[in-house]
XYZ file of N, CA and C in Angstrom:
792
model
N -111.977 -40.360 4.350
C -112.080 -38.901 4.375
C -112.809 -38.409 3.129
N -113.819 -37.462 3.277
C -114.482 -36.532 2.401
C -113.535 -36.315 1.677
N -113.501 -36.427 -0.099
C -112.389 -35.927 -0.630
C -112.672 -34.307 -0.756
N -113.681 -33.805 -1.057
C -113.648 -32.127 -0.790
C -113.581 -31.534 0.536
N -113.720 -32.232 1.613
C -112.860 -32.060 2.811
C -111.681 -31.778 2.932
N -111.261 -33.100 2.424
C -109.604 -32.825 1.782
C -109.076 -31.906 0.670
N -109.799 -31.884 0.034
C -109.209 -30.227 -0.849
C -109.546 -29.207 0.471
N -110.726 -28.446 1.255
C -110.551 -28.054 1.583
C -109.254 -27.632 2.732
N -109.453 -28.617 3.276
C -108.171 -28.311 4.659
C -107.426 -28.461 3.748
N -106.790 -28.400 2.600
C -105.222 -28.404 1.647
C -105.381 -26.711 1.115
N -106.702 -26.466 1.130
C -106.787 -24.794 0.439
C -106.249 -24.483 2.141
N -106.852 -24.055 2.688
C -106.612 -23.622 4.280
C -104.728 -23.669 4.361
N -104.462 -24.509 4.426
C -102.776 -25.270 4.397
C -102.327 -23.899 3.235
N -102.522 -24.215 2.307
C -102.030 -23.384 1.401
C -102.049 -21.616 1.329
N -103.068 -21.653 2.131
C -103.207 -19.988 1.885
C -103.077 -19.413 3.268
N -102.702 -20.065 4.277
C -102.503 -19.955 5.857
C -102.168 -18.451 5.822
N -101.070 -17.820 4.826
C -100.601 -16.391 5.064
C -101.265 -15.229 4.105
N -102.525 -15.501 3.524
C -103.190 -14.945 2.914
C -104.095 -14.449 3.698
N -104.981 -13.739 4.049
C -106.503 -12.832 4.221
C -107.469 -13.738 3.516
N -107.749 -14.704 2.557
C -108.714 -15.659 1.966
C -109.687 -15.547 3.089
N -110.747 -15.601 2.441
C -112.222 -15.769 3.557
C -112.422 -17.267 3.198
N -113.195 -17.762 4.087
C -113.619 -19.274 3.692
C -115.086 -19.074 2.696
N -115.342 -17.630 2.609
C -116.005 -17.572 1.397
C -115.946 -17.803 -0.276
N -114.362 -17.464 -0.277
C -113.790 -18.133 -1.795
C -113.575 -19.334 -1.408
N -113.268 -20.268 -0.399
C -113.130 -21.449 -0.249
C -115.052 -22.149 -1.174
N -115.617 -21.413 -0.582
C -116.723 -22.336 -0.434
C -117.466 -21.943 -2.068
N -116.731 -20.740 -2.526
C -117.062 -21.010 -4.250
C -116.360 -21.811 -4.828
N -115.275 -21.874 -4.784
C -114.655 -22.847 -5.512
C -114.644 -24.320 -5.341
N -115.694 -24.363 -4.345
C -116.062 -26.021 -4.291
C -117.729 -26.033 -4.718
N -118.104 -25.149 -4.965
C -119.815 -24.830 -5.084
C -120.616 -25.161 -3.717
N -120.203 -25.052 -2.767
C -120.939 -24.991 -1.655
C -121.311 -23.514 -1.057
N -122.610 -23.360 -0.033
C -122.510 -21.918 0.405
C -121.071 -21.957 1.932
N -121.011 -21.297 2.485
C -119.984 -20.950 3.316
C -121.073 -22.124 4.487
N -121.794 -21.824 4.717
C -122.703 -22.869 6.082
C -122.591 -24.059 5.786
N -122.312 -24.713 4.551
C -121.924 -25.760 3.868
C -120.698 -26.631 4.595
N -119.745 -25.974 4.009
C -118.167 -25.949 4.280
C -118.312 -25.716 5.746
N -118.722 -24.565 6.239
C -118.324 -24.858 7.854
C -119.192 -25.970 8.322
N -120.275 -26.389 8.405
C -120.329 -27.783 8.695
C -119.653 -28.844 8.341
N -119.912 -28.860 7.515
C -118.836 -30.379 7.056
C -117.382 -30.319 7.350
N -116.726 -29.224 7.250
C -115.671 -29.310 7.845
C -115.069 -29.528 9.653
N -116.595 -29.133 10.081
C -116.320 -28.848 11.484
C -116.911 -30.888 11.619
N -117.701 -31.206 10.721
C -117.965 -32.391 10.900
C -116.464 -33.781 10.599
N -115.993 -33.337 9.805
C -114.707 -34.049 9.518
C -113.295 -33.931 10.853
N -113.289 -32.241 11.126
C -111.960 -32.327 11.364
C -111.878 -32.076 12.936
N -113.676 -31.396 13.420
C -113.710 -31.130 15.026
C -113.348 -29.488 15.217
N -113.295 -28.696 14.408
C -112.900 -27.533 14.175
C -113.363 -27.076 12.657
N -114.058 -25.506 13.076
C -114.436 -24.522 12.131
C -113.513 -24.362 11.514
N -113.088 -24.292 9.960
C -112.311 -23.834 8.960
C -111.802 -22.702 9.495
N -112.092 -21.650 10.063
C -111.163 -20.437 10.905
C -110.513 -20.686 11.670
N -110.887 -21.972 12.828
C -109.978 -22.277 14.249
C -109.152 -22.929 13.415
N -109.338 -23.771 13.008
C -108.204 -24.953 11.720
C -106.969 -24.236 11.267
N -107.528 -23.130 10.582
C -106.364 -22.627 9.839
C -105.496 -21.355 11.116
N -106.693 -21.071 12.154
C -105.597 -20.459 12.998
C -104.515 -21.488 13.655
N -104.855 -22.478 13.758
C -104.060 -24.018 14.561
C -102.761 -23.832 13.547
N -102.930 -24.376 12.197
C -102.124 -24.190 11.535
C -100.713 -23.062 11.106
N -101.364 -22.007 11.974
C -100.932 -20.415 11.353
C -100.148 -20.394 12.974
N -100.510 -20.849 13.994
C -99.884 -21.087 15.157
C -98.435 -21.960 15.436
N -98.923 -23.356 14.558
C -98.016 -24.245 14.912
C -96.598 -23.912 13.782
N -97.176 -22.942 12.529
C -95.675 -22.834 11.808
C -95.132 -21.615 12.276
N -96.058 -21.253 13.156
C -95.367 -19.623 13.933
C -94.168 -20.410 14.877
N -94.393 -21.246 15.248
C -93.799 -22.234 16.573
C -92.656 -22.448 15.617
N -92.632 -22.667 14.971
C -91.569 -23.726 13.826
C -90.837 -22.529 13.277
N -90.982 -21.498 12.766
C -89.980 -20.159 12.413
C -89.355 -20.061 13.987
N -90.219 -19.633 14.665
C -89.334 -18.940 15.908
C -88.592 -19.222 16.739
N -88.479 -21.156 16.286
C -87.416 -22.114 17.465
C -86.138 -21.670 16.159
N -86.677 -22.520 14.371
C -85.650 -22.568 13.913
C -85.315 -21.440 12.910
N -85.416 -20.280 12.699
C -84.922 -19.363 11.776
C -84.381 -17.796 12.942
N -83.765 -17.164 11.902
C -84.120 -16.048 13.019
C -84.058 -14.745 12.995
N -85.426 -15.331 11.951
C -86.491 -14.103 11.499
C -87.221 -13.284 12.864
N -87.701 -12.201 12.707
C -88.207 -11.574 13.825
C -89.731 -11.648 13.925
N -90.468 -11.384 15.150
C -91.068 -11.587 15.561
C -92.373 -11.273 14.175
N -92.214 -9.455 14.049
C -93.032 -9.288 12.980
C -93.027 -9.509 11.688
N -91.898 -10.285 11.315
C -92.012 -11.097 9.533
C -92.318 -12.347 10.364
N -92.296 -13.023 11.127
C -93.042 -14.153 11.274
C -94.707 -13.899 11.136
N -94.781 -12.893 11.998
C -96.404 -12.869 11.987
C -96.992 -12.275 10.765
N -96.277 -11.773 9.315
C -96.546 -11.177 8.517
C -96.844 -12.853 7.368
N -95.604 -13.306 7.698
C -96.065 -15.077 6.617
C -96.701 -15.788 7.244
N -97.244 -15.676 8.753
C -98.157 -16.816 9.251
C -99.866 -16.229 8.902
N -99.913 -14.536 8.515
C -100.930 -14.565 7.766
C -101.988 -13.228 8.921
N -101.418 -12.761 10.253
C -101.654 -12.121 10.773
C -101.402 -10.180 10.257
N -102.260 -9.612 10.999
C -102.360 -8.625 10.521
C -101.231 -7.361 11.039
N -100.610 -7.607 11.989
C -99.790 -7.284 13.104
C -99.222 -7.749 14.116
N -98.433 -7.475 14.273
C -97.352 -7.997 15.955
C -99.096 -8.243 17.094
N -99.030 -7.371 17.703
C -100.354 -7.585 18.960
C -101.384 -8.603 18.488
N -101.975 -8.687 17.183
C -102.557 -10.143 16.891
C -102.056 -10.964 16.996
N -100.916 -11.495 16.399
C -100.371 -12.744 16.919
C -99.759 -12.999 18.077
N -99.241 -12.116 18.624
C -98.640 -12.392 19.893
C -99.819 -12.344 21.114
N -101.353 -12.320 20.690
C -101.819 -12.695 21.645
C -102.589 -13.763 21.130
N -102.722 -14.142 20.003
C -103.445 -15.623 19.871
C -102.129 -16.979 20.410
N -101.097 -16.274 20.335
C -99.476 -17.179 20.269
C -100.083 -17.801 21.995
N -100.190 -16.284 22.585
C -99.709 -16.301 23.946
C -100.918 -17.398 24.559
N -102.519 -17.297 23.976
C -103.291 -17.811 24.676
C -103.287 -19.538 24.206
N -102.832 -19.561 22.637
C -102.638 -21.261 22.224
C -101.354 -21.831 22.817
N -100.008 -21.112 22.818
C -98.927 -21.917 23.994
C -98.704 -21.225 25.115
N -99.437 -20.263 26.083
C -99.604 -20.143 27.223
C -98.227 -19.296 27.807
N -97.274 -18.796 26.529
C -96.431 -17.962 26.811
C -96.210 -16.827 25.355
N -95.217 -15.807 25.677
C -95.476 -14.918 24.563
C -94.483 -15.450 23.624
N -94.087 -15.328 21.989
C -93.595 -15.627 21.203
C -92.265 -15.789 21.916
N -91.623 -14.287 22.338
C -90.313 -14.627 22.673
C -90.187 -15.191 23.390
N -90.750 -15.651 24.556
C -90.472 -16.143 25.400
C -90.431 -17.759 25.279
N -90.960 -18.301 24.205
C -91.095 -19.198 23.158
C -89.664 -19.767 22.701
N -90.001 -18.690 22.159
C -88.163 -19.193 21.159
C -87.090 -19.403 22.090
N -87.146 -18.724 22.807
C -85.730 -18.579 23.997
C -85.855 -20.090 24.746
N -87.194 -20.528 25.271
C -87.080 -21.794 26.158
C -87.262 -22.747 25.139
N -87.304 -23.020 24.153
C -87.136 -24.239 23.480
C -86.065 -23.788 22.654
N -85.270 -23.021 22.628
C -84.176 -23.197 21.918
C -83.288 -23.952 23.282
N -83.163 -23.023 24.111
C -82.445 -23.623 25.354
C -82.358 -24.933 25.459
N -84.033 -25.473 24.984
C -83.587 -26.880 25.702
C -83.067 -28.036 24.555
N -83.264 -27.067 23.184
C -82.728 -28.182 22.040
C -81.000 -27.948 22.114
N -80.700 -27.045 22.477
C -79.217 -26.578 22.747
C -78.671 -27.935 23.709
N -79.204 -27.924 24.958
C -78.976 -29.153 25.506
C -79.065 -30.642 25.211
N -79.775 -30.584 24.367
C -80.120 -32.017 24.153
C -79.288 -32.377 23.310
N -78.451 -31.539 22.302
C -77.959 -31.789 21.458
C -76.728 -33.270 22.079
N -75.745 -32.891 22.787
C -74.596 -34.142 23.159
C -75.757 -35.317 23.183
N -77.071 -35.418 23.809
C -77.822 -36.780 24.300
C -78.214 -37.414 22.943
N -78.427 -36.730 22.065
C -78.748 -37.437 20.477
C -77.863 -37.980 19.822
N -78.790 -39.050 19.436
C -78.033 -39.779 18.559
C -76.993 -39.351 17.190
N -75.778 -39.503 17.335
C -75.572 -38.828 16.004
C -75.608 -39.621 14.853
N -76.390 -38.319 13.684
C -76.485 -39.025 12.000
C -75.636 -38.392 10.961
N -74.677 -39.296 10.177
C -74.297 -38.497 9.244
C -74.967 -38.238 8.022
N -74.524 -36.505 7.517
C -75.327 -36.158 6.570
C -74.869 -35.283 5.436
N -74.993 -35.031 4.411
C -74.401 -34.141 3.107
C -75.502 -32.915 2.898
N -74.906 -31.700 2.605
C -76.197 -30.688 2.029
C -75.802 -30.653 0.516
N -77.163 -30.577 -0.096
C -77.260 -30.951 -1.324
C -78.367 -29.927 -2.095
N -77.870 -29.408 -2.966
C -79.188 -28.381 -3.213
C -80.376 -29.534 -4.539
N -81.194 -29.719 -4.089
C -82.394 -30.312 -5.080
C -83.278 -29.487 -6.093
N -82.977 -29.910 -7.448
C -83.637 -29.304 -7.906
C -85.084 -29.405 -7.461
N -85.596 -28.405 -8.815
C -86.898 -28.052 -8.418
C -88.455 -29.833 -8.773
N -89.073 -30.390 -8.500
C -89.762 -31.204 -9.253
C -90.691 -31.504 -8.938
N -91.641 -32.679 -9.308
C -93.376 -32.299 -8.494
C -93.219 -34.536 -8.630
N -94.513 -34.513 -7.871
C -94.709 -35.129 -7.146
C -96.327 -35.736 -6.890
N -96.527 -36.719 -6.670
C -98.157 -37.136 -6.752
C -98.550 -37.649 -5.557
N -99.631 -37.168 -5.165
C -99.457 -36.996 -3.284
C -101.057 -37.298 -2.763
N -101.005 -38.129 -2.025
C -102.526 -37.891 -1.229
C -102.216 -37.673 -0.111
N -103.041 -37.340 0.865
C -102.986 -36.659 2.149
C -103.389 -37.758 3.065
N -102.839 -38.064 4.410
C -103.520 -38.919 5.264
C -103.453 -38.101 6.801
N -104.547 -38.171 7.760
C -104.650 -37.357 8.309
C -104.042 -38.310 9.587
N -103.707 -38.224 10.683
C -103.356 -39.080 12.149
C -102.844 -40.443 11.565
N -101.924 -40.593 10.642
C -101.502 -41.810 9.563
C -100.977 -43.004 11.091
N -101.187 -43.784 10.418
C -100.152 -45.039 11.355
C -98.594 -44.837 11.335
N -98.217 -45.737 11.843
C -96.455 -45.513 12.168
C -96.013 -46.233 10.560
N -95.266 -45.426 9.664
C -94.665 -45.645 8.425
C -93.624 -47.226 8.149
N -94.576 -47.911 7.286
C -93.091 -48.874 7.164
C -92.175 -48.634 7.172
N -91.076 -49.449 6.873
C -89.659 -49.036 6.211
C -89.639 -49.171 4.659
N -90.729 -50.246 4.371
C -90.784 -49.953 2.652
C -92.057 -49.081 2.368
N -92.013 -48.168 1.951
C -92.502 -46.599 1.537
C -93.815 -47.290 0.345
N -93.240 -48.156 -0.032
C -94.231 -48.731 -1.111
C -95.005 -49.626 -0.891
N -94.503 -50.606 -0.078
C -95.399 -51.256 0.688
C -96.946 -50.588 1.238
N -96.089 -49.619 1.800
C -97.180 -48.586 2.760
C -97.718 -48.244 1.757
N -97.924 -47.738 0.437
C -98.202 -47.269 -0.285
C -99.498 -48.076 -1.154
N -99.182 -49.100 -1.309
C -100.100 -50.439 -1.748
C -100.997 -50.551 -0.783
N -101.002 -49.939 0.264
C -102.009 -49.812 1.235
C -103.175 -48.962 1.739
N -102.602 -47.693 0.523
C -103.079 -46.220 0.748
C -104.459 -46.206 0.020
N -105.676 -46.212 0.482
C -106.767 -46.162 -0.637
C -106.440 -44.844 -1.675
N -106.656 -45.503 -2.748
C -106.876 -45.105 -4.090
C -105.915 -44.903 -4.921
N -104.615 -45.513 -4.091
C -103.217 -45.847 -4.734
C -103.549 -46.857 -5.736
N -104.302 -48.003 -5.644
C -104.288 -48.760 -6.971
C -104.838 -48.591 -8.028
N -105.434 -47.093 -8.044
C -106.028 -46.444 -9.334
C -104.913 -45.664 -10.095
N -103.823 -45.601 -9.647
C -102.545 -44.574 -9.675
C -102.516 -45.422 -11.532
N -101.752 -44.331 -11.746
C -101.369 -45.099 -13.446
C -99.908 -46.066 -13.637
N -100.113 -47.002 -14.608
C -99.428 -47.983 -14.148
C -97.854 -47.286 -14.309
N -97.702 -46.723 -15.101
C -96.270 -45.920 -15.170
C -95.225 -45.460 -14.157
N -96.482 -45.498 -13.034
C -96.046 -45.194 -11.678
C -95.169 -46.135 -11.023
N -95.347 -47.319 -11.243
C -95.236 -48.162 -10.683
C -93.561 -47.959 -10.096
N -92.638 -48.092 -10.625
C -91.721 -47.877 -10.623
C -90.945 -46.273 -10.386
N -91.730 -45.288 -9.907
C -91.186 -44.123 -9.381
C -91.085 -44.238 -7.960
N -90.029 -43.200 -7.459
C -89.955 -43.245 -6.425
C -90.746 -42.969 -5.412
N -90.999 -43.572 -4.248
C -92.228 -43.407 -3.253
C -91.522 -42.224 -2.433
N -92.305 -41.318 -2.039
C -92.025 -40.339 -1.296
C -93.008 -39.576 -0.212
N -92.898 -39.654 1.072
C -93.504 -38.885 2.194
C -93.148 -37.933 3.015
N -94.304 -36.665 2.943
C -94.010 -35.219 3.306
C -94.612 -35.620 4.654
N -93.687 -35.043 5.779
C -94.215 -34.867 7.115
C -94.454 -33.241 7.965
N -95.758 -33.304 7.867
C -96.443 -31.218 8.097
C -96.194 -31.366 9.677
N -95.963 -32.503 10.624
C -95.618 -32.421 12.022
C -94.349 -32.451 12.522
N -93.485 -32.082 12.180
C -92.246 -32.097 11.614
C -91.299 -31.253 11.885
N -90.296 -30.272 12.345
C -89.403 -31.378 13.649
C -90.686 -30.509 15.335
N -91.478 -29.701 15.112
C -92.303 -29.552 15.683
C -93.627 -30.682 16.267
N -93.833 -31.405 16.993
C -94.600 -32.281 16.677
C -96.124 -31.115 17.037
N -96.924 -31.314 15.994
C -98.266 -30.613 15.873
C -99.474 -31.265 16.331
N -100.461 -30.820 16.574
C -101.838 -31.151 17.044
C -102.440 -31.806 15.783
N -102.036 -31.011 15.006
C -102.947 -31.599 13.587
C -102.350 -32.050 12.699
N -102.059 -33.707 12.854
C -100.657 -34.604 11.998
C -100.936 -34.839 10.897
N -100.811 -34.405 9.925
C -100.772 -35.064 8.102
C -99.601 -35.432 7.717
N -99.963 -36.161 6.837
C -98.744 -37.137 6.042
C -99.110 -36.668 4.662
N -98.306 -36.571 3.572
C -98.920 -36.640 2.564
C -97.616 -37.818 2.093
N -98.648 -39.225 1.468
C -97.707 -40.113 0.779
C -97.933 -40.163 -0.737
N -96.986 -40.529 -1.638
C -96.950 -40.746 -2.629
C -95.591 -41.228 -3.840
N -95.582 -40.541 -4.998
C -94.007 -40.824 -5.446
C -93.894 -39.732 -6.417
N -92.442 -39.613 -6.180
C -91.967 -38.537 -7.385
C -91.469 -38.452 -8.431
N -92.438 -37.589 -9.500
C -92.479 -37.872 -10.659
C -91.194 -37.304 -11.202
N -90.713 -37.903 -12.581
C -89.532 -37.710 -13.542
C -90.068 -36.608 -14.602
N -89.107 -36.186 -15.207
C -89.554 -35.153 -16.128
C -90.694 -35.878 -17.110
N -90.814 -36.931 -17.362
C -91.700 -37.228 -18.687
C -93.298 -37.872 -18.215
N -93.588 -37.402 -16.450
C -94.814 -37.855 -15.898
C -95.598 -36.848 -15.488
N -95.103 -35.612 -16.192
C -95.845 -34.197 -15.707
C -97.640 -34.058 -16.155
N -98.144 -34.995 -16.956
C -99.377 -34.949 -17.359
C -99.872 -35.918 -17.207
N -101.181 -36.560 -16.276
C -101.254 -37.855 -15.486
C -102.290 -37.695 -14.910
N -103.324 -38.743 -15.734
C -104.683 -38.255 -15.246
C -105.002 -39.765 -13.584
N -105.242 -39.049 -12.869
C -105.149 -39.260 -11.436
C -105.812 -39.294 -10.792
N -106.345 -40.681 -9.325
C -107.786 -40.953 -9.125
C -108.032 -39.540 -7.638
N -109.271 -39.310 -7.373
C -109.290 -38.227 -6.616
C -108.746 -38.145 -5.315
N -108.355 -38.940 -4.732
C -107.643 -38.369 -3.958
C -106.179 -38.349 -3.871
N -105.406 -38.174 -5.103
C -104.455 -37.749 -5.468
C -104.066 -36.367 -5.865
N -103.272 -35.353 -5.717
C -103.021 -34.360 -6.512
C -101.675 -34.310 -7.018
N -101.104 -33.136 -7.900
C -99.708 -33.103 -8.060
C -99.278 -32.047 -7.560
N -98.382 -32.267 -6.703
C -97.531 -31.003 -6.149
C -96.327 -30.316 -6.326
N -95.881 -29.165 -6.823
C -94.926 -28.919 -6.951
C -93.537 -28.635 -5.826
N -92.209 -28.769 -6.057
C -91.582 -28.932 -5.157
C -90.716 -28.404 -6.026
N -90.439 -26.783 -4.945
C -89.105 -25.641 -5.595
C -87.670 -26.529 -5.228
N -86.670 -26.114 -6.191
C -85.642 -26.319 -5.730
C -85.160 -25.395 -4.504
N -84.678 -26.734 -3.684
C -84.107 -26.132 -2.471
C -83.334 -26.973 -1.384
N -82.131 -26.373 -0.738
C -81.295 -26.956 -0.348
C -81.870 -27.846 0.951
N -81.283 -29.306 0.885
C -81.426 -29.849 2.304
C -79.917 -30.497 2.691
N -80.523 -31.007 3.912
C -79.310 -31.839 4.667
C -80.042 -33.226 4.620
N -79.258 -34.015 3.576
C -79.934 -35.503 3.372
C -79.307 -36.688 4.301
N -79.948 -37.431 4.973
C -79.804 -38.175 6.183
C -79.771 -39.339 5.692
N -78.934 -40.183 5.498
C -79.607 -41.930 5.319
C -79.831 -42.899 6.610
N -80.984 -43.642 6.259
C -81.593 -43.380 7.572
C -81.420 -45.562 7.565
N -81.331 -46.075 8.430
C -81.207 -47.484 8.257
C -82.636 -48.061 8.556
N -83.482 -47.333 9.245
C -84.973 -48.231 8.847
C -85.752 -46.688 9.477
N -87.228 -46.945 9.248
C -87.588 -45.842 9.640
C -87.788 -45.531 11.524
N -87.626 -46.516 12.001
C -87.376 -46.062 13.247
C -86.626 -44.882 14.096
N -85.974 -44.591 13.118
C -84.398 -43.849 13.019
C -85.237 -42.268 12.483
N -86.396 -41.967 12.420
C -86.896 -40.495 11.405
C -86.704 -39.652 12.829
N -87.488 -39.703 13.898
C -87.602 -38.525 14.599
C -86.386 -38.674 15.434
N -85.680 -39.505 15.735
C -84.142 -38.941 15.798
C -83.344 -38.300 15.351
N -83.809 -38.603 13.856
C -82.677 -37.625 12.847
C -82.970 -36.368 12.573
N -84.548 -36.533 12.597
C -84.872 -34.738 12.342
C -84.486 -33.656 14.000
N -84.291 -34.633 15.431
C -84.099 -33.401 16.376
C -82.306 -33.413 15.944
N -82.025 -35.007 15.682
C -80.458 -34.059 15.489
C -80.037 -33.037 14.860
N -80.865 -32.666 13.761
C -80.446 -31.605 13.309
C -81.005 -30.757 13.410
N -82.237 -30.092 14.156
C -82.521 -29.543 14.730
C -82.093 -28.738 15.520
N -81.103 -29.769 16.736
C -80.102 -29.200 17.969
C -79.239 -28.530 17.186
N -78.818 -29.491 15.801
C -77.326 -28.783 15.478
C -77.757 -27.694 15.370
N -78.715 -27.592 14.514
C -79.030 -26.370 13.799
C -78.959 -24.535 15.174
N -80.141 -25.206 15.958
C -80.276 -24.134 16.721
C -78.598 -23.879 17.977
N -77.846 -24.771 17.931
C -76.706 -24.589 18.796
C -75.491 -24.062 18.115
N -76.198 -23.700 16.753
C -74.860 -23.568 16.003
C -73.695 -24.072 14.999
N -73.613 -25.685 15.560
C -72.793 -26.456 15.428
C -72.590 -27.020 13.870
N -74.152 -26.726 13.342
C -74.904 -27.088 11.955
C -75.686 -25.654 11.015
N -76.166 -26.236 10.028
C -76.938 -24.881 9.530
C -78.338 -25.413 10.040
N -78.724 -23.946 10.172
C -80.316 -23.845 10.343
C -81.534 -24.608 9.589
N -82.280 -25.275 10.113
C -83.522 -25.428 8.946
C -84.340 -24.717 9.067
N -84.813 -24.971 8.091
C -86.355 -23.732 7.660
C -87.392 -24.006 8.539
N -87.943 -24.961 8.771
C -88.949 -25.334 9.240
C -89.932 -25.841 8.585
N -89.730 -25.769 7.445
C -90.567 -26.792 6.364
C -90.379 -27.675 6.034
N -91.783 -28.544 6.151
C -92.034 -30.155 5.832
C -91.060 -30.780 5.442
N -90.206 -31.683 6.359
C -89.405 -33.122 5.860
C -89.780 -33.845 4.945
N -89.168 -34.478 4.074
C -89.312 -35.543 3.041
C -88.333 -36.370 3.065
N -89.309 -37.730 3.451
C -88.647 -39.375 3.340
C -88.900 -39.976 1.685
N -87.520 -39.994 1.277
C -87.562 -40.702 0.092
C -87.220 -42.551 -0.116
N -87.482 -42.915 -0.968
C -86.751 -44.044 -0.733
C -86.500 -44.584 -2.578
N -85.192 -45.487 -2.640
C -84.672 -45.388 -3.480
C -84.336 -46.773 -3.300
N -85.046 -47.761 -3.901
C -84.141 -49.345 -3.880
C -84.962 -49.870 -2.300
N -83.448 -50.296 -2.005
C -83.917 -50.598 -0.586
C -83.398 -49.555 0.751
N -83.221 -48.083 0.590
C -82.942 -47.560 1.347
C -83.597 -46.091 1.239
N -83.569 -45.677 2.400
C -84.308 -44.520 2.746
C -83.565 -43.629 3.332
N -83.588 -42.116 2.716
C -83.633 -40.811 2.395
C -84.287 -39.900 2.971
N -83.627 -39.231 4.943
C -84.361 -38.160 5.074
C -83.601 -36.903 4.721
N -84.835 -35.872 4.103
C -84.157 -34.586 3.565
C -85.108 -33.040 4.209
N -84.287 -32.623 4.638
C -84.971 -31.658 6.063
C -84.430 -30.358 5.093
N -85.442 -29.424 5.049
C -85.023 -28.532 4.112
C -83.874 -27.518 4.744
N -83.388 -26.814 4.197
C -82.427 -25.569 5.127
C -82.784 -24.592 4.780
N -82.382 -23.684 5.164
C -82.576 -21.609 5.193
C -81.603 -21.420 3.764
């Protein structure tokens, strides 16, 4: 992957609920805007506008199964200008209107809930901390050793050697929604004394607010998208607290692995 490709679609990601034109996109990489929309449409199969509407769609999907926020603060953080804009880009990308959305896939995670597997789990509030991350786009199916996978990641062996020994950690953006447009971002998370770390390019550092999850221990990774609908169901049936809908994180620690699904 183009690494200014990859900054771009991470600006897009990032500013999904902003008004940004892909005109400041395309200064801050020194390209003109005809630039960026080619190459991007050459990388990803989609204009930097359809991209980030995909994006601005699929976390509209992800508030309105699991929070229960209303229609128009959803469409106010997915970056739309009003209720009637989004509820007709909603209606023509999933072929029904928002509410009508939320109501049939809550229904059917309500049901599914007895058929899932059950996982036990603790809520734990995490502090706040950052993290060193590259992006992989349609990734393969994840080992169970996080580091393994990791020794595999181009431009992981430029990482600094200090690293070596932090914890490996992977953000999943398809997540308990499964999305059209799958990224992974893998990497490991840094300790208080790795905050300054000069890093090969397709790495960045990301910050990560403190915030509460429901942490899952998971016995190999086969076990991830089970655990994220179980709590999912709980969540939307009641039975559990709600999640947010933002990006899961698989940690791993030794020889065991850590899913942590954020909450409301």
């Amino acid at each position: 992957m183009c690494q200014d490709m990859m900054r771009a679609e991470i600006w897009l990601q990032d500013t999904m609920g902003s008004q940004k034109g892909i005109e400041e996109l395309a200064s801050k990489m020194g390209y003109s805007s005809s630039q960026v929309r080619r190459r991007f449409r050459h990388y990803f199969g989609l204009s930097p506008g359809a991209y980030r509407d995909r994006l601005r769609l699929e976390k509209a999907a992800r508030l309105l199964i699991h929070t229960s926020s209303n229609i128009n603060q959803i469409a106010g953080v997915c970056g739309y200008r009003n209720h009637s804009a989004f509820s007709r880009a909603f209606q023509r990308h999933y072929e029904q209107s928002p509410r009508r959305f939320r109501q049939a896939v809550r229904v059917s995670l309500k049901r599914r809930l007895n058929a899932t597997e059950d996982f036990h789990y603790d809520i734990r509030e995490q502090p706040s901390h950052k993290a060193v991350l590259t992006r992989l786009y349609r990734p393969d199916r994840l080992r169970d050793d996080l580091r393994d996978w990791l020794r595999h990641t181009p431009g992981a062996e430029a990482l600094p050697a200090r690293l070596d020994k932090a914890h490996p950690v992977a953000i999943f953006h398809d997540r308990p929604l499964e999305g059209a447009l799958p990224r992974l971002d893998l990497g490991v998370q840094l300790s208080g004394g790795d905050a300054n770390l000069a890093l090969p390019p397709a790495f960045r550092t990301l910050h990560l607010p403190a915030q509460r999850h429901a942490c899952v221990p998971l016995q190999d990774i086969g076990q991830l998208d089970a655990a994220v609908l179980y709590m999912a169901c709980r969540g939307v049936s009641g039975e559990g607290e709600p999640i947010s809908g933002d990006a899961p994180l698989l940690l791993q620690a030794g020889h065991g692995l850590e899913l942590r699904i954020p909450l409301l």
